[in-house]
């Protein structure tokens, strides 16, 4: 069974409410009639309710950019999975390199977020990727293996659609420096084999691995043509309606 490609927009800490409403409306229009791919957008928490209204009834899925593992409690600054569900969120980005690097999130913490999200029916998009120094030191695959195994430690996956992975080399994020198709495919194939080692074959083969890092309207087609690249996690180019529309309409 072929994997259904997922195009995901990570809006990071951008968009006023008015901008979020307009951009979400453009994404909904761009998706009309598309049946062979999925599209998701992850606005900042403050815009989730507004964007939820815009995407309601459409095929555009709503995601959060992070999620706590607890149902409720004294966790200042965190958002519970149930709170996201209430807004219509069905996915959450977890372990983004900006969370790891700027906010000190560890593999262990990220693993708790993945487990918590899944317990409450939120599909995690688990992000991982090496820094430039790690790549240059020849440690790329070791870093990916550590982040994927630790992030998924103790995580059972009953349905392949319940978990999404995203390879985002840190040196390619926001730099305009995309990984080549070969570099990306090599990493994705490595992670596919890890999944095959960790999960049943039918599950591992169907799980989606997205690529992220300077994806734009010019490079998306070539990236998505790679056998183990099952979609894109897009930052900057998801903030402009025309470029994200072209990415949504990628041609394999
Ligand atoms: P850019 O597409 O801006 O490089 O960001 C990628 C990213 O971090 C998506 O999560």
PDB file of C-alpha atoms and ligand atoms in Angstrom:
ATOM      1  CA  UNK A   1       0.000   0.000   0.000  1.00  0.00           C
ATOM      2  CA  UNK A   2       1.508   3.374  -0.907  1.00  0.00           C
ATOM      3  CA  UNK A   3       1.931   5.867   1.912  1.00  0.00           C
ATOM      4  CA  UNK A   4      -0.294   8.945   1.635  1.00  0.00           C
ATOM      5  CA  UNK A   5       1.962  12.023   1.441  1.00  0.00           C
ATOM      6  CA  UNK A   6       1.547  14.634   4.167  1.00  0.00           C
ATOM      7  CA  UNK A   7       2.357  18.292   3.575  1.00  0.00           C
ATOM      8  CA  UNK A   8       2.662  20.078   6.899  1.00  0.00           C
ATOM      9  CA  UNK A   9       3.091  23.787   7.568  1.00  0.00           C
ATOM     10  CA  UNK A  10       4.829  24.852  10.780  1.00  0.00           C
ATOM     11  CA  UNK A  11       4.040  28.509  11.320  1.00  0.00           C
ATOM     12  CA  UNK A  12       6.400  28.739  14.314  1.00  0.00           C
ATOM     13  CA  UNK A  13       6.047  32.047  16.244  1.00  0.00           C
ATOM     14  CA  UNK A  14       4.505  33.959  13.372  1.00  0.00           C
ATOM     15  CA  UNK A  15       1.069  35.337  12.397  1.00  0.00           C
ATOM     16  CA  UNK A  16      -1.319  37.739  14.052  1.00  0.00           C
ATOM     17  CA  UNK A  17      -4.903  36.499  14.330  1.00  0.00           C
ATOM     18  CA  UNK A  18      -5.866  38.347  11.163  1.00  0.00           C
ATOM     19  CA  UNK A  19      -2.903  36.911   9.250  1.00  0.00           C
ATOM     20  CA  UNK A  20      -3.641  33.427  10.554  1.00  0.00           C
ATOM     21  CA  UNK A  21      -7.243  33.639   9.413  1.00  0.00           C
ATOM     22  CA  UNK A  22      -6.272  34.774   5.911  1.00  0.00           C
ATOM     23  CA  UNK A  23      -3.496  32.225   5.512  1.00  0.00           C
ATOM     24  CA  UNK A  24      -5.647  29.345   6.759  1.00  0.00           C
ATOM     25  CA  UNK A  25      -8.377  30.368   4.332  1.00  0.00           C
ATOM     26  CA  UNK A  26      -5.903  30.256   1.462  1.00  0.00           C
ATOM     27  CA  UNK A  27      -4.743  26.779   2.508  1.00  0.00           C
ATOM     28  CA  UNK A  28      -8.336  25.520   2.631  1.00  0.00           C
ATOM     29  CA  UNK A  29      -8.930  26.856  -0.896  1.00  0.00           C
ATOM     30  CA  UNK A  30      -5.676  25.347  -2.158  1.00  0.00           C
ATOM     31  CA  UNK A  31      -6.716  21.910  -0.903  1.00  0.00           C
ATOM     32  CA  UNK A  32     -10.121  21.739  -2.575  1.00  0.00           C
ATOM     33  CA  UNK A  33     -10.500  18.551  -4.551  1.00  0.00           C
ATOM     34  CA  UNK A  34      -7.197  17.008  -3.464  1.00  0.00           C
ATOM     35  CA  UNK A  35      -7.686  13.397  -2.492  1.00  0.00           C
ATOM     36  CA  UNK A  36      -4.259  11.815  -2.849  1.00  0.00           C
ATOM     37  CA  UNK A  37      -2.456  13.752  -0.104  1.00  0.00           C
ATOM     38  CA  UNK A  38      -3.003  15.171   3.363  1.00  0.00           C
ATOM     39  CA  UNK A  39      -2.361  18.736   4.463  1.00  0.00           C
ATOM     40  CA  UNK A  40      -1.811  20.007   7.980  1.00  0.00           C
ATOM     41  CA  UNK A  41      -1.068  23.401   9.469  1.00  0.00           C
ATOM     42  CA  UNK A  42       0.385  24.203  12.888  1.00  0.00           C
ATOM     43  CA  UNK A  43      -0.337  27.807  13.878  1.00  0.00           C
ATOM     44  CA  UNK A  44       0.898  29.269  17.170  1.00  0.00           C
ATOM     45  CA  UNK A  45      -1.251  28.275  20.165  1.00  0.00           C
ATOM     46  CA  UNK A  46      -2.874  31.713  20.235  1.00  0.00           C
ATOM     47  CA  UNK A  47      -4.287  31.257  16.721  1.00  0.00           C
ATOM     48  CA  UNK A  48      -5.509  27.665  17.085  1.00  0.00           C
ATOM     49  CA  UNK A  49      -9.122  28.558  17.911  1.00  0.00           C
ATOM     50  CA  UNK A  50      -9.320  31.060  15.059  1.00  0.00           C
ATOM     51  CA  UNK A  51      -7.774  28.688  12.532  1.00  0.00           C
ATOM     52  CA  UNK A  52      -9.981  25.846  13.790  1.00  0.00           C
ATOM     53  CA  UNK A  53     -13.024  27.837  12.694  1.00  0.00           C
ATOM     54  CA  UNK A  54     -11.535  28.386   9.238  1.00  0.00           C
ATOM     55  CA  UNK A  55     -10.552  24.763   8.599  1.00  0.00           C
ATOM     56  CA  UNK A  56     -13.698  23.201  10.079  1.00  0.00           C
ATOM     57  CA  UNK A  57     -15.395  20.985   7.498  1.00  0.00           C
ATOM     58  CA  UNK A  58     -12.360  21.057   5.196  1.00  0.00           C
ATOM     59  CA  UNK A  59      -9.715  18.395   4.734  1.00  0.00           C
ATOM     60  CA  UNK A  60      -7.005  20.562   6.336  1.00  0.00           C
ATOM     61  CA  UNK A  61      -5.818  19.099   9.618  1.00  0.00           C
ATOM     62  CA  UNK A  62      -4.952  21.259  12.580  1.00  0.00           C
ATOM     63  CA  UNK A  63      -1.831  20.698  14.687  1.00  0.00           C
ATOM     64  CA  UNK A  64      -0.164  22.252  17.701  1.00  0.00           C
ATOM     65  CA  UNK A  65       3.549  23.004  17.829  1.00  0.00           C
ATOM     66  CA  UNK A  66       4.010  21.179  21.125  1.00  0.00           C
ATOM     67  CA  UNK A  67       1.972  19.314  23.727  1.00  0.00           C
ATOM     68  CA  UNK A  68       2.275  18.310  27.384  1.00  0.00           C
ATOM     69  CA  UNK A  69       1.881  14.688  28.530  1.00  0.00           C
ATOM     70  CA  UNK A  70      -0.381  15.389  31.520  1.00  0.00           C
ATOM     71  CA  UNK A  71      -4.145  15.636  31.452  1.00  0.00           C
ATOM     72  CA  UNK A  72      -4.125  18.777  33.625  1.00  0.00           C
ATOM     73  CA  UNK A  73      -2.315  20.216  36.618  1.00  0.00           C
ATOM     74  CA  UNK A  74       0.316  22.653  37.797  1.00  0.00           C
ATOM     75  CA  UNK A  75       2.373  22.860  34.596  1.00  0.00           C
ATOM     76  CA  UNK A  76       2.749  26.580  33.946  1.00  0.00           C
ATOM     77  CA  UNK A  77       3.241  27.380  30.298  1.00  0.00           C
ATOM     78  CA  UNK A  78       2.174  23.956  29.028  1.00  0.00           C
ATOM     79  CA  UNK A  79      -0.893  22.857  27.065  1.00  0.00           C
ATOM     80  CA  UNK A  80      -2.680  19.558  27.729  1.00  0.00           C
ATOM     81  CA  UNK A  81      -3.617  17.160  24.908  1.00  0.00           C
ATOM     82  CA  UNK A  82      -7.308  17.351  25.846  1.00  0.00           C
ATOM     83  CA  UNK A  83      -7.223  21.134  25.484  1.00  0.00           C
ATOM     84  CA  UNK A  84      -5.928  20.697  21.954  1.00  0.00           C
ATOM     85  CA  UNK A  85      -8.516  18.048  21.152  1.00  0.00           C
ATOM     86  CA  UNK A  86     -11.226  20.436  22.287  1.00  0.00           C
ATOM     87  CA  UNK A  87     -10.042  22.890  19.611  1.00  0.00           C
ATOM     88  CA  UNK A  88     -10.075  20.270  16.890  1.00  0.00           C
ATOM     89  CA  UNK A  89      -6.331  19.594  16.886  1.00  0.00           C
ATOM     90  CA  UNK A  90      -5.480  16.053  15.877  1.00  0.00           C
ATOM     91  CA  UNK A  91      -1.707  16.348  15.573  1.00  0.00           C
ATOM     92  CA  UNK A  92       1.218  17.925  17.422  1.00  0.00           C
ATOM     93  CA  UNK A  93       4.801  18.655  16.417  1.00  0.00           C
ATOM     94  CA  UNK A  94       7.100  17.251  19.100  1.00  0.00           C
ATOM     95  CA  UNK A  95      10.858  17.514  19.565  1.00  0.00           C
ATOM     96  CA  UNK A  96      11.446  20.214  16.993  1.00  0.00           C
ATOM     97  CA  UNK A  97      15.114  21.230  16.909  1.00  0.00           C
ATOM     98  CA  UNK A  98      14.167  24.691  18.135  1.00  0.00           C
ATOM     99  CA  UNK A  99      12.635  23.065  21.234  1.00  0.00           C
ATOM    100  CA  UNK A 100      15.732  20.938  21.681  1.00  0.00           C
ATOM    101  CA  UNK A 101      18.335  23.620  21.025  1.00  0.00           C
ATOM    102  CA  UNK A 102      16.810  26.827  22.374  1.00  0.00           C
ATOM    103  CA  UNK A 103      14.640  25.431  25.153  1.00  0.00           C
ATOM    104  CA  UNK A 104      16.772  22.494  26.222  1.00  0.00           C
ATOM    105  CA  UNK A 105      14.228  19.724  25.597  1.00  0.00           C
ATOM    106  CA  UNK A 106      15.864  16.343  26.010  1.00  0.00           C
ATOM    107  CA  UNK A 107      15.144  13.004  24.351  1.00  0.00           C
ATOM    108  CA  UNK A 108      13.573  11.824  27.632  1.00  0.00           C
ATOM    109  CA  UNK A 109      11.233  14.814  27.841  1.00  0.00           C
ATOM    110  CA  UNK A 110      10.324  14.473  24.183  1.00  0.00           C
ATOM    111  CA  UNK A 111       9.532  10.800  24.745  1.00  0.00           C
ATOM    112  CA  UNK A 112       7.075  11.784  27.496  1.00  0.00           C
ATOM    113  CA  UNK A 113       5.400  14.237  25.131  1.00  0.00           C
ATOM    114  CA  UNK A 114       5.061  11.567  22.427  1.00  0.00           C
ATOM    115  CA  UNK A 115       3.570   9.090  24.895  1.00  0.00           C
ATOM    116  CA  UNK A 116       1.173  11.678  26.325  1.00  0.00           C
ATOM    117  CA  UNK A 117      -0.018  12.838  22.930  1.00  0.00           C
ATOM    118  CA  UNK A 118      -0.733   9.294  21.788  1.00  0.00           C
ATOM    119  CA  UNK A 119      -2.524   8.412  25.027  1.00  0.00           C
ATOM    120  CA  UNK A 120      -4.990  11.214  24.326  1.00  0.00           C
ATOM    121  CA  UNK A 121      -5.415  10.533  20.613  1.00  0.00           C
ATOM    122  CA  UNK A 122      -3.123  13.234  19.227  1.00  0.00           C
ATOM    123  CA  UNK A 123      -0.835  12.094  16.408  1.00  0.00           C
ATOM    124  CA  UNK A 124       2.741  13.166  17.174  1.00  0.00           C
ATOM    125  CA  UNK A 125       5.082  14.405  14.471  1.00  0.00           C
ATOM    126  CA  UNK A 126       8.367  13.452  16.109  1.00  0.00           C
ATOM    127  CA  UNK A 127      11.219  15.609  14.776  1.00  0.00           C
ATOM    128  CA  UNK A 128      14.876  14.678  14.804  1.00  0.00           C
ATOM    129  CA  UNK A 129      18.014  15.701  12.952  1.00  0.00           C
ATOM    130  CA  UNK A 130      21.725  16.335  13.238  1.00  0.00           C
ATOM    131  CA  UNK A 131      23.577  19.629  13.577  1.00  0.00           C
ATOM    132  CA  UNK A 132      26.208  20.686  11.058  1.00  0.00           C
ATOM    133  CA  UNK A 133      28.990  19.826  13.531  1.00  0.00           C
ATOM    134  CA  UNK A 134      27.542  16.338  14.000  1.00  0.00           C
ATOM    135  CA  UNK A 135      27.304  15.809  10.230  1.00  0.00           C
ATOM    136  CA  UNK A 136      30.854  16.994   9.692  1.00  0.00           C
ATOM    137  CA  UNK A 137      32.060  14.685  12.446  1.00  0.00           C
ATOM    138  CA  UNK A 138      30.420  11.727  10.682  1.00  0.00           C
ATOM    139  CA  UNK A 139      27.891  11.238  13.491  1.00  0.00           C
ATOM    140  CA  UNK A 140      24.680  11.802  11.518  1.00  0.00           C
ATOM    141  CA  UNK A 141      23.281   8.279  11.636  1.00  0.00           C
ATOM    142  CA  UNK A 142      24.288   7.776  15.277  1.00  0.00           C
ATOM    143  CA  UNK A 143      22.452  10.981  16.232  1.00  0.00           C
ATOM    144  CA  UNK A 144      19.356   9.983  14.263  1.00  0.00           C
ATOM    145  CA  UNK A 145      19.357   6.546  15.836  1.00  0.00           C
ATOM    146  CA  UNK A 146      19.656   7.960  19.345  1.00  0.00           C
ATOM    147  CA  UNK A 147      16.894  10.528  18.823  1.00  0.00           C
ATOM    148  CA  UNK A 148      14.485   8.099  17.167  1.00  0.00           C
ATOM    149  CA  UNK A 149      15.028   5.216  19.593  1.00  0.00           C
ATOM    150  CA  UNK A 150      14.877   7.470  22.661  1.00  0.00           C
ATOM    151  CA  UNK A 151      11.945   9.495  21.371  1.00  0.00           C
ATOM    152  CA  UNK A 152       9.982   6.306  20.716  1.00  0.00           C
ATOM    153  CA  UNK A 153      11.139   4.350  23.761  1.00  0.00           C
ATOM    154  CA  UNK A 154       8.228   2.287  25.083  1.00  0.00           C
ATOM    155  CA  UNK A 155       5.865   3.650  22.424  1.00  0.00           C
ATOM    156  CA  UNK A 156       3.560   1.033  20.927  1.00  0.00           C
ATOM    157  CA  UNK A 157       2.044   1.863  17.554  1.00  0.00           C
ATOM    158  CA  UNK A 158      -1.175   0.053  16.689  1.00  0.00           C
ATOM    159  CA  UNK A 159      -1.867   1.958  13.472  1.00  0.00           C
ATOM    160  CA  UNK A 160       0.862   3.433  11.267  1.00  0.00           C
ATOM    161  CA  UNK A 161      -1.190   6.610  10.852  1.00  0.00           C
ATOM    162  CA  UNK A 162      -0.934   7.243  14.616  1.00  0.00           C
ATOM    163  CA  UNK A 163       2.684   8.363  14.454  1.00  0.00           C
ATOM    164  CA  UNK A 164       4.569  10.544  11.981  1.00  0.00           C
ATOM    165  CA  UNK A 165       8.315  11.191  11.924  1.00  0.00           C
ATOM    166  CA  UNK A 166      10.132  14.202  10.516  1.00  0.00           C
ATOM    167  CA  UNK A 167      13.800  14.353   9.576  1.00  0.00           C
ATOM    168  CA  UNK A 168      14.931  17.942   9.891  1.00  0.00           C
ATOM    169  CA  UNK A 169      18.681  18.439   9.629  1.00  0.00           C
ATOM    170  CA  UNK A 170      19.365  21.436  11.876  1.00  0.00           C
ATOM    171  CA  UNK A 171      21.745  22.996   9.346  1.00  0.00           C
ATOM    172  CA  UNK A 172      18.960  23.072   6.745  1.00  0.00           C
ATOM    173  CA  UNK A 173      16.327  24.796   8.887  1.00  0.00           C
ATOM    174  CA  UNK A 174      15.704  28.402   7.957  1.00  0.00           C
ATOM    175  CA  UNK A 175      19.030  28.589   6.150  1.00  0.00           C
ATOM    176  CA  UNK A 176      17.932  28.161   2.543  1.00  0.00           C
ATOM    177  CA  UNK A 177      20.363  25.230   2.475  1.00  0.00           C
ATOM    178  CA  UNK A 178      18.253  22.166   1.704  1.00  0.00           C
ATOM    179  CA  UNK A 179      19.634  18.668   2.106  1.00  0.00           C
ATOM    180  CA  UNK A 180      20.169  17.151  -1.335  1.00  0.00           C
ATOM    181  CA  UNK A 181      17.642  14.502  -2.347  1.00  0.00           C
ATOM    182  CA  UNK A 182      20.374  11.908  -1.886  1.00  0.00           C
ATOM    183  CA  UNK A 183      21.313  13.119   1.596  1.00  0.00           C
ATOM    184  CA  UNK A 184      17.672  13.198   2.646  1.00  0.00           C
ATOM    185  CA  UNK A 185      16.863   9.800   1.147  1.00  0.00           C
ATOM    186  CA  UNK A 186      19.908   8.251   2.836  1.00  0.00           C
ATOM    187  CA  UNK A 187      18.715   9.498   6.232  1.00  0.00           C
ATOM    188  CA  UNK A 188      15.115   8.465   5.589  1.00  0.00           C
ATOM    189  CA  UNK A 189      16.124   4.989   4.488  1.00  0.00           C
ATOM    190  CA  UNK A 190      18.249   4.631   7.604  1.00  0.00           C
ATOM    191  CA  UNK A 191      15.291   5.646   9.788  1.00  0.00           C
ATOM    192  CA  UNK A 192      12.946   3.331   7.859  1.00  0.00           C
ATOM    193  CA  UNK A 193      15.276   0.464   8.702  1.00  0.00           C
ATOM    194  CA  UNK A 194      15.318   1.522  12.352  1.00  0.00           C
ATOM    195  CA  UNK A 195      11.517   1.454  12.370  1.00  0.00           C
ATOM    196  CA  UNK A 196      11.601  -1.998  10.797  1.00  0.00           C
ATOM    197  CA  UNK A 197      13.799  -3.087  13.672  1.00  0.00           C
ATOM    198  CA  UNK A 198      11.476  -1.529  16.267  1.00  0.00           C
ATOM    199  CA  UNK A 199       8.014  -2.308  14.916  1.00  0.00           C
ATOM    200  CA  UNK A 200       6.140  -4.917  12.950  1.00  0.00           C
ATOM    201  CA  UNK A 201       6.949  -4.796   9.268  1.00  0.00           C
ATOM    202  CA  UNK A 202       3.464  -3.792   8.159  1.00  0.00           C
ATOM    203  CA  UNK A 203       3.505  -0.855  10.598  1.00  0.00           C
ATOM    204  CA  UNK A 204       7.070   0.302   9.887  1.00  0.00           C
ATOM    205  CA  UNK A 205       6.525   0.225   6.146  1.00  0.00           C
ATOM    206  CA  UNK A 206       3.410   2.359   6.384  1.00  0.00           C
ATOM    207  CA  UNK A 207       4.681   5.015   8.811  1.00  0.00           C
ATOM    208  CA  UNK A 208       5.339   8.359   7.217  1.00  0.00           C
ATOM    209  CA  UNK A 209       8.701  10.093   7.425  1.00  0.00           C
ATOM    210  CA  UNK A 210       8.583  13.769   6.411  1.00  0.00           C
ATOM    211  CA  UNK A 211      11.541  15.870   5.360  1.00  0.00           C
ATOM    212  CA  UNK A 212      11.938  19.412   6.713  1.00  0.00           C
ATOM    213  CA  UNK A 213      14.556  22.097   6.208  1.00  0.00           C
ATOM    214  CA  UNK A 214      14.263  24.852   3.588  1.00  0.00           C
ATOM    215  CA  UNK A 215      11.605  23.040   1.581  1.00  0.00           C
ATOM    216  CA  UNK A 216      10.247  25.419  -1.043  1.00  0.00           C
ATOM    217  CA  UNK A 217       8.212  25.436  -4.230  1.00  0.00           C
ATOM    218  CA  UNK A 218      11.341  24.773  -6.291  1.00  0.00           C
ATOM    219  CA  UNK A 219      12.726  21.722  -4.492  1.00  0.00           C
ATOM    220  CA  UNK A 220       9.622  19.958  -3.199  1.00  0.00           C
ATOM    221  CA  UNK A 221       9.012  17.815  -6.301  1.00  0.00           C
ATOM    222  CA  UNK A 222      12.491  16.303  -6.328  1.00  0.00           C
ATOM    223  CA  UNK A 223      12.463  15.635  -2.584  1.00  0.00           C
ATOM    224  CA  UNK A 224       9.049  13.973  -2.647  1.00  0.00           C
ATOM    225  CA  UNK A 225      10.156  11.734  -5.496  1.00  0.00           C
ATOM    226  CA  UNK A 226      12.507   9.906  -3.155  1.00  0.00           C
ATOM    227  CA  UNK A 227      11.141   6.513  -2.129  1.00  0.00           C
ATOM    228  CA  UNK A 228      11.308   7.078   1.639  1.00  0.00           C
ATOM    229  CA  UNK A 229      10.294  10.755   1.737  1.00  0.00           C
ATOM    230  CA  UNK A 230       6.590  10.753   2.512  1.00  0.00           C
ATOM    231  CA  UNK A 231       5.914  14.437   2.843  1.00  0.00           C
ATOM    232  CA  UNK A 232       7.324  17.757   3.930  1.00  0.00           C
ATOM    233  CA  UNK A 233       7.415  19.795   7.126  1.00  0.00           C
ATOM    234  CA  UNK A 234       7.630  23.349   5.884  1.00  0.00           C
ATOM    235  CA  UNK A 235       8.543  26.453   7.878  1.00  0.00           C
ATOM    236  CA  UNK A 236       9.154  29.736   6.053  1.00  0.00           C
ATOM    237  CA  UNK A 237       7.508  28.736   2.779  1.00  0.00           C
ATOM    238  CA  UNK A 238       4.297  27.749   4.614  1.00  0.00           C
ATOM    239  CA  UNK A 239       3.793  31.375   5.677  1.00  0.00           C
ATOM    240  CA  UNK A 240       3.280  32.562   2.117  1.00  0.00           C
ATOM    241  CA  UNK A 241       0.019  31.396   0.564  1.00  0.00           C
ATOM    242  CA  UNK A 242       1.353  31.105  -2.995  1.00  0.00           C
ATOM    243  CA  UNK A 243       4.474  29.118  -2.149  1.00  0.00           C
ATOM    244  CA  UNK A 244       2.626  26.788   0.227  1.00  0.00           C
ATOM    245  CA  UNK A 245      -0.059  26.241  -2.399  1.00  0.00           C
ATOM    246  CA  UNK A 246       2.605  25.147  -4.881  1.00  0.00           C
ATOM    247  CA  UNK A 247       4.134  22.840  -2.276  1.00  0.00           C
ATOM    248  CA  UNK A 248       0.723  21.315  -1.544  1.00  0.00           C
ATOM    249  CA  UNK A 249       0.402  20.685  -5.285  1.00  0.00           C
ATOM    250  CA  UNK A 250       3.802  18.954  -5.545  1.00  0.00           C
ATOM    251  CA  UNK A 251       4.221  16.649  -8.526  1.00  0.00           C
ATOM    252  CA  UNK A 252       5.934  13.318  -8.102  1.00  0.00           C
TER     253      UNK A 252
HETATM  254  P1  LIG B   1      12.188  26.125   7.114  1.00  0.00           P
HETATM  255  O1  LIG B   1      11.283  25.498   6.090  1.00  0.00           O
HETATM  256  O2  LIG B   1      11.918  27.588   7.326  1.00  0.00           O
HETATM  257  O3  LIG B   1      13.623  25.807   6.853  1.00  0.00           O
HETATM  258  O4  LIG B   1      11.816  25.444   8.525  1.00  0.00           O
HETATM  259  C1  LIG B   1      11.752  24.070   8.602  1.00  0.00           C
HETATM  260  C2  LIG B   1      11.164  23.695   9.892  1.00  0.00           C
HETATM  261  O5  LIG B   1      11.742  23.893  10.933  1.00  0.00           O
HETATM  262  C3  LIG B   1       9.811  23.103   9.880  1.00  0.00           C
HETATM  263  O6  LIG B   1       9.480  22.575  11.110  1.00  0.00           O
END
